[in-house]
Coordinates of C-alpha atoms in Angstrom, one line a residue:
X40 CA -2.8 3.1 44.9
X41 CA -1.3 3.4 48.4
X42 CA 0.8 6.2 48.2
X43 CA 3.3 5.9 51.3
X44 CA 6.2 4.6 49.5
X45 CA 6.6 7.3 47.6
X46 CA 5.9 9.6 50.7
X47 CA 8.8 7.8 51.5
X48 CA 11.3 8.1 49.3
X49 CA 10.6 12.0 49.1
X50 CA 10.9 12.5 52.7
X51 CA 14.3 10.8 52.0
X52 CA 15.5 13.2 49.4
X53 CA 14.4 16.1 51.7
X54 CA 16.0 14.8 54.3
X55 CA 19.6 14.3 52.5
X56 CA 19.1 17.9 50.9
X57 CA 19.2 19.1 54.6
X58 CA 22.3 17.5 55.5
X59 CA 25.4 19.3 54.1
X60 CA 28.0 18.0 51.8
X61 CA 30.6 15.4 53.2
X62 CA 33.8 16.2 53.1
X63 CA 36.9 14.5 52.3
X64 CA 39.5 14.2 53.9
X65 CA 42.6 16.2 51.7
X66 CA 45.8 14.9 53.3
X67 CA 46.9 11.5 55.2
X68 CA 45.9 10.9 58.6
X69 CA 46.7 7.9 61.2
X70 CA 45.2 5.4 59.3
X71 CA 46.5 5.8 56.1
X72 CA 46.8 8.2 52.7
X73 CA 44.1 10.5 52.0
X74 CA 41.0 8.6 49.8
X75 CA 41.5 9.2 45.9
X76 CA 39.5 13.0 45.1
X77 CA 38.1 13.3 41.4
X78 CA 39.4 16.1 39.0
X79 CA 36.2 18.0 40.0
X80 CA 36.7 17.6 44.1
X81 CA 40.6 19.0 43.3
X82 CA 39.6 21.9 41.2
X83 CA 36.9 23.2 44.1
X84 CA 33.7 22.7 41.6
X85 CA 35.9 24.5 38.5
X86 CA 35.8 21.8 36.5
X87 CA 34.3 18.6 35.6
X88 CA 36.5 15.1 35.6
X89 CA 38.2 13.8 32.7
X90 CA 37.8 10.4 31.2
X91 CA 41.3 9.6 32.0
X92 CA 40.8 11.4 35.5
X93 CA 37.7 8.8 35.9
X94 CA 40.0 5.4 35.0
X95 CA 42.8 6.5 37.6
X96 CA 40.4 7.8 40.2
X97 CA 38.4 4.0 40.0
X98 CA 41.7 2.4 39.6
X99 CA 43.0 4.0 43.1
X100 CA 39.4 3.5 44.6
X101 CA 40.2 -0.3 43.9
X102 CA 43.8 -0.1 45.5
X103 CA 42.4 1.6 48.3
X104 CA 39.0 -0.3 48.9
X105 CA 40.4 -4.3 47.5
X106 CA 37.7 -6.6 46.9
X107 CA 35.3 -4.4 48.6
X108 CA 35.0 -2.7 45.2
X109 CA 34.9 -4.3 41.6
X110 CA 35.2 -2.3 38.5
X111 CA 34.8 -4.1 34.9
X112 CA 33.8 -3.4 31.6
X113 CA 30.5 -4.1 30.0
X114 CA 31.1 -2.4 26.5
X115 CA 32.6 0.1 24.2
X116 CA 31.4 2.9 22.6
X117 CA 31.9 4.0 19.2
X118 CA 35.0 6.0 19.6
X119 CA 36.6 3.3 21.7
X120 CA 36.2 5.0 25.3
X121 CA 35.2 1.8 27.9
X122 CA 31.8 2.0 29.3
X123 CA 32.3 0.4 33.2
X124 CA 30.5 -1.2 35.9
X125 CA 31.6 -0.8 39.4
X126 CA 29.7 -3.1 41.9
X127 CA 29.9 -2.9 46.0
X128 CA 28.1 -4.8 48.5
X129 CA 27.5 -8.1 48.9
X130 CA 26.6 -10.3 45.6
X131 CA 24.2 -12.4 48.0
X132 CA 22.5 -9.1 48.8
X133 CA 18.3 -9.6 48.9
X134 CA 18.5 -6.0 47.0
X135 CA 19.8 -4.7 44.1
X136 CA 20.6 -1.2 42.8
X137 CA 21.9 0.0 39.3
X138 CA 22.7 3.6 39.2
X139 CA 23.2 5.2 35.4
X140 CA 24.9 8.1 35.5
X141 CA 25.1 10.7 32.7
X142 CA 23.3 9.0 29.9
X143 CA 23.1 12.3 28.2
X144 CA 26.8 13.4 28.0
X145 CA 26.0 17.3 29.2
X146 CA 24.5 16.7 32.1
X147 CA 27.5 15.8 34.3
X148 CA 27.0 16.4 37.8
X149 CA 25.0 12.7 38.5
X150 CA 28.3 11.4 37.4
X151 CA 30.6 13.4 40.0
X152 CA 28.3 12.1 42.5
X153 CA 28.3 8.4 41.3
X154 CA 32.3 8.6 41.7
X155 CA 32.5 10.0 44.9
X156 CA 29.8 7.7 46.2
X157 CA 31.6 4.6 45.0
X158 CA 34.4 6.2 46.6
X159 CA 33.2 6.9 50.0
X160 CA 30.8 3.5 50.1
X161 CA 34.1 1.6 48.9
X162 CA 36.0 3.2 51.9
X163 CA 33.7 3.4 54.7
X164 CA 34.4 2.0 57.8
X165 CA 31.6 2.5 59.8
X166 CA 29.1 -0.1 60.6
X167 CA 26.2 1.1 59.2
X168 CA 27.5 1.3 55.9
X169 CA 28.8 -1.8 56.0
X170 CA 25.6 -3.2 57.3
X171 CA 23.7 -1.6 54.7
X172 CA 25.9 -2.9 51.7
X173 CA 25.7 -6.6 52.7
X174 CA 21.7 -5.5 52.8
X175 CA 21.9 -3.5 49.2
X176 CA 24.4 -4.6 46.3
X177 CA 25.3 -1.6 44.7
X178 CA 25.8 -1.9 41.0
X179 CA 27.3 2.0 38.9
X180 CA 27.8 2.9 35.3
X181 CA 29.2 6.2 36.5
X182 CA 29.9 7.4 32.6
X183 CA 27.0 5.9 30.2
X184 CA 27.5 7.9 27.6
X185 CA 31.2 8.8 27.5
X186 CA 31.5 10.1 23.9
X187 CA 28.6 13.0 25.0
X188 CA 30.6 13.2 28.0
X189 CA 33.9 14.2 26.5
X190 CA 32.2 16.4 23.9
X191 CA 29.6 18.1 26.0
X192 CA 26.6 16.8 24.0
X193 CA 23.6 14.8 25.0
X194 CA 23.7 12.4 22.3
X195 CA 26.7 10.0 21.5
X196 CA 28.7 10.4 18.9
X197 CA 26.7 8.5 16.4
X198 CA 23.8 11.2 17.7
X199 CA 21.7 8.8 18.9
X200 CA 20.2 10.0 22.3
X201 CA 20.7 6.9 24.5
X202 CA 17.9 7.1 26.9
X203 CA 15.6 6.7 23.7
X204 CA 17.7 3.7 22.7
X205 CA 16.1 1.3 25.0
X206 CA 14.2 -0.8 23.0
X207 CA 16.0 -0.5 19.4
X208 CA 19.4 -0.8 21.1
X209 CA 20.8 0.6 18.1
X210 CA 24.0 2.1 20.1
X211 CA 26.7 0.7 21.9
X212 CA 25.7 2.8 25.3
X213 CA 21.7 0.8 25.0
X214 CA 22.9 -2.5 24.3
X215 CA 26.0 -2.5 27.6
X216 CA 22.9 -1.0 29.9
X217 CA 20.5 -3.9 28.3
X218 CA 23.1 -6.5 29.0
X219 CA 23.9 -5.1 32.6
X220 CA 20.0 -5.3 33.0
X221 CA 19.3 -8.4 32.3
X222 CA 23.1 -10.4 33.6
X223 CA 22.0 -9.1 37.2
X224 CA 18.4 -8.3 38.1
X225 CA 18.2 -4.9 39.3
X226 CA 15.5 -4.4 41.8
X227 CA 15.8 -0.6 41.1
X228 CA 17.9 0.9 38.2
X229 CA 18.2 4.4 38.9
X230 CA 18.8 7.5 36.3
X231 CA 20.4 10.7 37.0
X232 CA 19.9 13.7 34.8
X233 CA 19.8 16.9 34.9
X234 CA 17.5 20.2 33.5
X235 CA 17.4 23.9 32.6
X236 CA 14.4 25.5 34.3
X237 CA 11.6 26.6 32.6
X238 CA 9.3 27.6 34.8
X239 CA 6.3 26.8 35.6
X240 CA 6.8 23.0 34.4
X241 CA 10.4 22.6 35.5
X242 CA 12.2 24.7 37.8
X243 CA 12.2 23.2 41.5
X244 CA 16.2 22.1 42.8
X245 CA 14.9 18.3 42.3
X246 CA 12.3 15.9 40.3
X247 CA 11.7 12.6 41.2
X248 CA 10.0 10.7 38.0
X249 CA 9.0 7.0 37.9
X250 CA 7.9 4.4 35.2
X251 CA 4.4 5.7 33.8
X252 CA 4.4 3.1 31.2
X253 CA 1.1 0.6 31.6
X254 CA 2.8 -2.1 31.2
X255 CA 4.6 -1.9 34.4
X256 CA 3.2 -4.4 36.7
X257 CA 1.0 -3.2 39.8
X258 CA 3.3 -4.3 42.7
X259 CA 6.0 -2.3 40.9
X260 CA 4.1 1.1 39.9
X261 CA 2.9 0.8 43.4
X262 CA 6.3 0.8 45.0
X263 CA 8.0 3.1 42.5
X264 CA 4.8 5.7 41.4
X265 CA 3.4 9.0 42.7
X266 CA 1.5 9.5 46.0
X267 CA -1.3 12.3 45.5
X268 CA 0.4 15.2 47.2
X269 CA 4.3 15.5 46.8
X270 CA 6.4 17.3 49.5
X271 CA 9.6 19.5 47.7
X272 CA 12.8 19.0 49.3
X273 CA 14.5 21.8 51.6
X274 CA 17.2 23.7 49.9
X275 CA 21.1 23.0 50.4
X276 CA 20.9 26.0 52.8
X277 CA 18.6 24.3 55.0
X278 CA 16.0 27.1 53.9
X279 CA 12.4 25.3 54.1
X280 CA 10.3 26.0 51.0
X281 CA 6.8 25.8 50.3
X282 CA 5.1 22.4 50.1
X283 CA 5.4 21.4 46.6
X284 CA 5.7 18.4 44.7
X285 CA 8.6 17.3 42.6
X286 CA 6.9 16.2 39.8
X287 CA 6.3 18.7 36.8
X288 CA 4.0 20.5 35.4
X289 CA 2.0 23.7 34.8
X290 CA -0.5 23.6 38.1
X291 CA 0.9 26.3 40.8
X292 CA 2.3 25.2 44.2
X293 CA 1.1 23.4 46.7
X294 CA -0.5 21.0 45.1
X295 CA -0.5 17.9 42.6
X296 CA 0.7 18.9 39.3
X297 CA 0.8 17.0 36.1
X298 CA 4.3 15.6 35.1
X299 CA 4.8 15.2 31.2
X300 CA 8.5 14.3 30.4
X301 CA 8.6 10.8 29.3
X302 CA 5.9 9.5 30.1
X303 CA 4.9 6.1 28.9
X304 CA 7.3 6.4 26.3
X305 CA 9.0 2.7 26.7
X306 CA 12.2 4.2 24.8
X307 CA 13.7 5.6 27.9
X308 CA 15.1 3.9 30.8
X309 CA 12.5 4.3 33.5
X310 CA 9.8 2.3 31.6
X311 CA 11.9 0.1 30.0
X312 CA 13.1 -1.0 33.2
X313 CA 9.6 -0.8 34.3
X314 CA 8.1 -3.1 31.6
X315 CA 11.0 -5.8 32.5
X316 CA 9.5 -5.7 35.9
X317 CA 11.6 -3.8 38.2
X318 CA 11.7 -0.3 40.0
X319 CA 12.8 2.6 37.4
X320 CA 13.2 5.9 38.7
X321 CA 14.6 9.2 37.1
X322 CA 15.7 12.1 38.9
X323 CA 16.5 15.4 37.2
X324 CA 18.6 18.3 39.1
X325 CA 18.2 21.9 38.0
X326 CA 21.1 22.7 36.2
X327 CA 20.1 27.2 36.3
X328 CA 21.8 29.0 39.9
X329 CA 19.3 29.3 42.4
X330 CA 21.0 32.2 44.3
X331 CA 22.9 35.6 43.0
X332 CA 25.9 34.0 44.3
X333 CA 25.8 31.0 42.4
X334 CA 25.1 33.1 39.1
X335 CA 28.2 35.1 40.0
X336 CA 30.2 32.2 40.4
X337 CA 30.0 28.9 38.0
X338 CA 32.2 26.7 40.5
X339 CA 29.4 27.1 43.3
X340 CA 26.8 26.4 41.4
X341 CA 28.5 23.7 40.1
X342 CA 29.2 22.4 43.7
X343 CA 25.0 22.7 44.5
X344 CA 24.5 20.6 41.3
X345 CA 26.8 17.9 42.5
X346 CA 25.4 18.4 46.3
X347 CA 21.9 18.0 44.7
X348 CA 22.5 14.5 42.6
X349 CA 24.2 13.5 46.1
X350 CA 21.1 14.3 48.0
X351 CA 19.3 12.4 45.8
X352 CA 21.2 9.2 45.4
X353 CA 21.7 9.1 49.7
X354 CA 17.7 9.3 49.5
X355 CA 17.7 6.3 47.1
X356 CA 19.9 4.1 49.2
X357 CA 17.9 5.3 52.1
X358 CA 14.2 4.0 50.0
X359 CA 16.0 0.9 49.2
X360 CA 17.4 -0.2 52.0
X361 CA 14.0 0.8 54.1
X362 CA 11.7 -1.0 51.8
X363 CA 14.0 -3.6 50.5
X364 CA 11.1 -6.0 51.3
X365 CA 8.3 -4.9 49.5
X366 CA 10.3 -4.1 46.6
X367 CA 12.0 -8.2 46.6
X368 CA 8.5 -9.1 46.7
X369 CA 7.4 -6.8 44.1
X370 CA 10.2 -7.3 41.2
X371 CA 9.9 -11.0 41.8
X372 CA 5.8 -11.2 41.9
X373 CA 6.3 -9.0 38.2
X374 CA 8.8 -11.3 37.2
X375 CA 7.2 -14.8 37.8
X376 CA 3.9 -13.0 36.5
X377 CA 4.5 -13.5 32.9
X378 CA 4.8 -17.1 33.3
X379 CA 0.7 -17.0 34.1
X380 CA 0.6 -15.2 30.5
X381 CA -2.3 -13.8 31.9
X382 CA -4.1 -10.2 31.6
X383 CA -4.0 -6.9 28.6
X384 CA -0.9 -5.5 26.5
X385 CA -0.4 -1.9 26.5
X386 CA 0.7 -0.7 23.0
X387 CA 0.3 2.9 24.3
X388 CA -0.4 5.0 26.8
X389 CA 0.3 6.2 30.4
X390 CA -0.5 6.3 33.8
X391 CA -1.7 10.0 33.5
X392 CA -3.1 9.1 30.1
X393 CA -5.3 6.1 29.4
X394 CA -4.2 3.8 26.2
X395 CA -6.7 4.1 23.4
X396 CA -9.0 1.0 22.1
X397 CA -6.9 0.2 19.3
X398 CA -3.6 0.1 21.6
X399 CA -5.0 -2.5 23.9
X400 CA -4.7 -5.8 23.4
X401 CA -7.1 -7.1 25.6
X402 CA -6.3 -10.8 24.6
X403 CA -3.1 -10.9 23.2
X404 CA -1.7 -13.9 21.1
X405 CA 0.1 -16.5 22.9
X406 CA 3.2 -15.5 20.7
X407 CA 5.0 -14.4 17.7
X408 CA 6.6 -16.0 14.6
X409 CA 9.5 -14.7 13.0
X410 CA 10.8 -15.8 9.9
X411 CA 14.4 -16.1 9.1
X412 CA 15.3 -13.1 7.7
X413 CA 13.7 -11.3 10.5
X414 CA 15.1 -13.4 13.5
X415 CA 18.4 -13.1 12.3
X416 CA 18.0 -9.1 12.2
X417 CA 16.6 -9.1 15.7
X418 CA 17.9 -12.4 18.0
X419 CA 20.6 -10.4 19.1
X420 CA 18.4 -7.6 20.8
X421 CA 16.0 -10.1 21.9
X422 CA 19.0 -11.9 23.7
X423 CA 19.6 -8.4 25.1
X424 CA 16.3 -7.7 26.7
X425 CA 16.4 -11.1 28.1
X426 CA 13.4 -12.9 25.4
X427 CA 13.3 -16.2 25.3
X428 CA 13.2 -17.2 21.7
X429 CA 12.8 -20.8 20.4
X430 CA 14.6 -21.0 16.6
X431 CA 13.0 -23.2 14.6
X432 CA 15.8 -23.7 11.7
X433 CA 15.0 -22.5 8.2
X434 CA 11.2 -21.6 9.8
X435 CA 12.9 -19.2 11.8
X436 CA 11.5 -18.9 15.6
X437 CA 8.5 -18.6 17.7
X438 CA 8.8 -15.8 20.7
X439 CA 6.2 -17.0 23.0
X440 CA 4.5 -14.8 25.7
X441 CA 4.8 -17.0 28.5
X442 CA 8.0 -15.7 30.0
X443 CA 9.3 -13.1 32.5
X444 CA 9.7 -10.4 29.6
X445 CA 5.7 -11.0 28.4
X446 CA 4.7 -7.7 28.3
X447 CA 8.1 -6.4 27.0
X448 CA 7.3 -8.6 23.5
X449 CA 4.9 -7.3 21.9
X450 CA 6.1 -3.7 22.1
X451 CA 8.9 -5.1 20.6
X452 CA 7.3 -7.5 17.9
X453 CA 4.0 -6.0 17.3
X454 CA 3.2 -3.9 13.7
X455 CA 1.0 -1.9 15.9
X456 CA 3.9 -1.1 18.3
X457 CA 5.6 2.7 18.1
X458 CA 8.5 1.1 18.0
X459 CA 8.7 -2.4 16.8
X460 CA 12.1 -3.8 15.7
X461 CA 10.0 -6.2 13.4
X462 CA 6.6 -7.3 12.3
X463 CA 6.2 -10.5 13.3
X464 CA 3.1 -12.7 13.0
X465 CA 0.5 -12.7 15.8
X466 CA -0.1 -16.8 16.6
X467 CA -3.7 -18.0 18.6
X468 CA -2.1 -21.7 19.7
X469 CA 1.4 -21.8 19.9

């Protein structure tokens, strides 16, 4: 696999680390009031930002920015908080991004930098930006889990962990990310997380992960996957370090090294996204100080956290807009691709760690048959995902494989899936 895209995208990340946080502005000027500041920006880093803090800080973004910024709902969760979409940019845009912040509800800092990068995209005047977001619609969940969120806990408060809800959609977190999926086309859906260190598999500032799942078309893996040899970013002191990669694993630096977390586990949102044929990347942020003075003081470290996810999402936009190309011909080669129904089913597996003989199918069946009973326990999650399904009255349905979703099916309908919502029946001539 070539491996400059991803050479890319890490010099883009290393490149934002470099630069040192923007600030904002704190009182009026000429042109106006002073932009809207989150609970977090006002406390210096003390504190994270409330829900309520979150509605009135989008709500003045909107005021501020008009219909340069859009903020709706797409679901809510179990204790009644809303779960929001903000979209920027152009809806005509060639590209697509979906940034998910804070799926796991005590990991916050992705979700101070989604606000204040809605905030400062919505508000920019200069012509680059504005260039760039008629290039690149910009679609954020800054909050996707805000039960966790307002507890402190990664899992929701039915504790289901909702990046391994992405297949069973069993909460209301999966099934308003499935929705958002599928309504508008992502070319990249990108996940922000962070991590405690525990050295040697995890302890550099940033890790960069991408779908691993085999199912994930070629074109995609290619724009989204690993190249050979990693380069770390440079700290937020502008301090160099050692080549290294940002993947993870127990293999000293420089050098490859094996990343385990996830891998092709289609639960989580990288490979889910990945199966339904679009660019799914992960980054994880070390949560531990990396200085004495951050472990003497929990605001500062709090601050490089924040500066870290920021780093990260300015390489993103960076990738995206740089390669937004190659990655519109790659999600929509992957997504006309299961019209050809065409080529093996991975039922396990990664791309680190080949699928074994009895989770390939080499020649899968041209569809599935559901009875009644078990299309009306599933029609709603197939709807979801974006299957087509044909209901046959009392018969039930037939889920055939030539669609866009083909190789999201099976794992889905299989017996010999990990994590089948039903067993439905293999068909040879549908």
């Amino acid at each position: 696999m070539t491996p400059w895209p991803r050479t890319l995208l890490l010099t883009a990340l290393a490149a934002a680390l470099a630069v040192p946080l923007l600030t904002v502005p704190a009182t009026a000027t000429a042109e106006g009031p002073p932009p809207p500041r989150t609970g977090f920006e006002r406390s210096d880093g003390a504190r994270w930002t409330g829900q309520d803090e979150e509605q009135e800080f989008l709500a003045a973004v909107g005021r501020a920015a008009g219909d340069r910024v859009r903020v709706g709902r797409i679901g809510t969760t179990a204790q009644g908080r809303p779960l929001r979409l903000v979209a920027l940019g152009d809806r005509r845009a060639p590209t697509t991004v979906l940034l998910v912040c804070s799926q796991h509800g005590d990991e916050p800092a992705g979700r101070e930098a989604c606000l204040t990068t809605i905030r400062d995209l919505a508000l920019a005047r200069d012509r680059q930006t504005r260039a760039r977001l008629a290039r690149t619609r910009l679609l954020v969940v800054p909050t996707a889990n805000p039960d966790g969120r307002a507890a402190d806990t990664r899992r929701n408060s039915h504790g289901v962990d909702v990046n391994r809800d992405h297949l069973a959609l069993e909460s209301a977190e999966g099934r308003a990310l499935a929705a958002a999926v599928r309504d508008h086309a992502p070319d990249v859906v990108y996940d922000l997380h962070e991590y405690g260190a525990t050295p040697p598999y995890y302890h550099r500032e940033l890790i960069d992960l991408w779908p691993r799942n085999l199912n994930t078309d070629a074109r995609v893996h290619q724009e989204s996957g690993p190249c050979p040899n990693g380069t770390s970013a440079r700290r937020p002191d502008g301090r160099g370090t050692p080549p290294a990669p940002t993947a993870s694993g127990p293999t000293p630096s420089p050098g490859p090294i094996r990343q385990t977390a996830g891998d092709g586990q289609e639960r989580i949102l990288r490979n889910a996204t990945g199966v339904k044929n679009a660019i799914g990347l992960l980054i994880e942020s070390r949560v531990d100080a990396l200085t004495d003075a951050e472990r003497a003081d929990e605001a500062l470290n709090n601050r490089r956290r924040v500066h870290s996810q920021l780093a990260a999402l300015k390489g993103l936009m960076s990738f995206a807009d740089e390669r937004r190309g190659p990655i519109g011909r790659a999600t929509a080669g992957a997504r006309l691709a299961g019209f050809a129904d065409r080529g093996p089913v991975y039922l396990g597996g990664a791309d680190n760690a080949p699928a074994e003989p009895g989770q390939i199918l080499a020649d899968p069946p041209c569809g599935y048959r559901l009875d009644a009973a078990q299309f009306t326990g599933v029609r709603d999650e197939l709807a979801l995902h974006g299957v087509v399904a044909l209901p046959d009255g009392a018969r039930g349905a037939l889920v055939p494989l030539r669609q866009s979703r083909r190789k999201l099916i099976p794992l889905l309908l299989d017996s010999r899936a990990g994590h089948h919502l039903t067993k439905g029946t293999p068909l040879t001539a549908c």
